[in-house]
XYZ file of C-alpha atoms in Angstrom:
155
model
C 6.400 -3.221 5.194
C 8.915 -5.953 5.281
C 12.019 -3.964 6.412
C 13.066 -0.539 7.509
C 14.427 0.125 4.198
C 10.992 -0.147 2.649
C 9.909 2.962 4.496
C 11.450 5.186 1.823
C 8.715 3.756 -0.520
C 5.959 3.114 1.882
C 5.985 6.538 3.575
C 4.091 7.709 0.458
C 1.183 5.314 1.313
C 1.133 6.641 4.955
C 1.235 10.201 3.876
C -1.505 9.691 1.341
C -3.786 7.934 3.920
C -3.249 10.814 6.308
C -4.228 13.353 3.673
C -7.411 11.417 3.098
C -8.199 11.172 6.760
C -7.902 7.415 6.944
C -6.709 6.111 10.264
C -3.849 3.657 9.850
C -1.004 1.973 11.478
C 2.493 1.432 10.250
C 4.449 -1.666 11.117
C 7.422 -3.655 10.028
C 6.463 -7.233 9.480
C 8.985 -9.457 7.680
C 7.706 -12.772 6.172
C 11.080 -14.109 6.462
C 12.763 -12.606 9.535
C 9.519 -12.165 11.903
C 7.181 -14.842 10.813
C 5.441 -15.063 14.263
C 4.927 -11.248 14.131
C 3.375 -11.664 10.606
C 1.060 -14.390 11.963
C -0.024 -12.324 14.923
C -0.480 -9.323 12.633
C -2.467 -10.718 9.838
C -4.622 -13.077 11.712
C -5.726 -10.365 14.177
C -6.117 -7.509 11.561
C -9.865 -7.728 11.112
C -10.576 -8.187 14.925
C -8.334 -5.082 15.455
C -10.653 -3.002 13.163
C -8.622 -2.898 10.051
C -10.637 -2.851 6.817
C -7.663 -3.116 4.217
C -4.073 -4.241 4.450
C -1.392 -2.498 2.312
C 1.766 -4.519 2.347
C 5.023 -3.329 0.678
C 8.003 -5.586 0.176
C 11.027 -6.047 -1.964
C 13.046 -8.807 -3.335
C 11.207 -12.039 -2.881
C 8.401 -9.877 -1.545
C 6.403 -12.705 0.230
C 4.760 -10.508 2.642
C 1.664 -9.482 0.773
C 0.786 -12.997 -0.210
C 1.486 -14.452 3.161
C -0.550 -11.765 4.734
C -3.426 -12.370 2.285
C -3.318 -16.131 3.175
C -3.925 -15.345 6.686
C -6.721 -12.575 6.613
C -9.876 -12.244 4.796
C -9.321 -8.514 4.384
C -8.356 -7.107 1.082
C -4.575 -6.985 0.704
C -2.826 -4.435 -1.747
C 0.701 -5.304 -2.470
C 3.287 -2.622 -3.279
C 6.505 -3.939 -4.938
C 9.505 -2.084 -3.372
C 12.275 -1.329 -5.863
C 15.157 -3.633 -5.300
C 18.783 -3.109 -6.271
C 19.333 -6.284 -8.217
C 16.410 -6.195 -10.438
C 14.814 -2.829 -9.965
C 11.683 -4.132 -8.401
C 10.751 -6.629 -11.175
C 11.422 -9.398 -8.772
C 9.216 -7.808 -6.312
C 6.432 -7.199 -8.754
C 6.481 -10.724 -10.100
C 6.458 -12.225 -6.552
C 3.492 -10.194 -5.515
C 1.404 -10.403 -8.742
C 1.859 -14.024 -9.409
C -0.419 -15.356 -6.633
C -2.163 -18.735 -7.004
C -5.901 -18.683 -7.562
C -7.807 -18.353 -4.332
C -5.297 -16.098 -2.546
C -5.780 -12.651 -4.152
C -3.568 -9.715 -3.651
C -4.240 -6.514 -5.565
C -0.817 -5.497 -6.901
C 0.189 -2.005 -7.667
C 3.061 -0.274 -9.528
C 6.725 -0.566 -8.438
C 7.812 2.138 -5.883
C 6.308 5.432 -4.921
C 3.499 5.472 -7.517
C 2.463 2.069 -6.197
C 2.477 3.173 -2.639
C 0.348 6.213 -3.385
C -1.973 4.314 -5.577
C -2.325 1.543 -2.779
C -3.278 4.280 -0.378
C -5.908 5.860 -2.840
C -7.326 2.316 -3.388
C -7.593 1.677 0.148
C -9.231 4.908 0.583
C -11.797 4.003 -2.046
C -12.642 0.925 -0.166
C -13.067 2.897 3.075
C -14.962 5.523 1.285
C -17.710 3.034 0.699
C -18.401 2.945 4.316
C -17.211 6.525 5.415
C -18.591 9.679 3.863
C -15.820 11.820 5.153
C -13.157 9.757 3.414
C -15.344 9.787 0.215
C -15.358 13.560 0.363
C -11.517 13.650 0.949
C -11.073 11.303 -1.974
C -13.260 13.493 -4.225
C -11.314 16.533 -3.214
C -8.025 14.769 -3.931
C -9.230 14.010 -7.475
C -10.473 17.523 -7.961
C -7.066 18.827 -6.902
C -5.244 16.528 -9.224
C -7.530 17.452 -12.119
C -7.096 21.256 -11.423
C -3.299 20.939 -11.412
C -3.208 19.889 -15.213
C -2.751 22.744 -17.359
C -4.750 23.035 -20.586
C -1.903 24.044 -22.778
C 1.776 23.622 -22.528
C 4.203 26.365 -21.738
C 7.914 26.570 -22.487
C 10.325 25.836 -19.549
C 12.555 28.829 -18.586
C 15.890 28.367 -19.976
């Protein structure tokens, strides 16, 4: 994530990865304030055994695109909701990448963080049967939680 304040959103990705049994790391890597940290992180990601990068950022949200430009790994960007433009600035910064530097862009905020983790889990599940089972169980629980008929809310 680009800053400590992004943790409010990005912790949902970490929690989801944990629930799926996907080993992961959590780091603050700012494209603007810690550019050398970004270079080191992104250029060594594959050699350190990472398979996917989830990058959450708000405002100008350059982190996902910059990371994608420095690693061959899939990068999933999570637009963090900003105060000024409610995350639309982040979304547009992440989704509007030039051809040749792909970033898979998810929804703004918590839903995007959870879905980024589920998408990363889907990639990992291609190589890891235990993660595939956990992902199947996640989906089964989600399906089972949906009622067949509506009920009135208590007054």
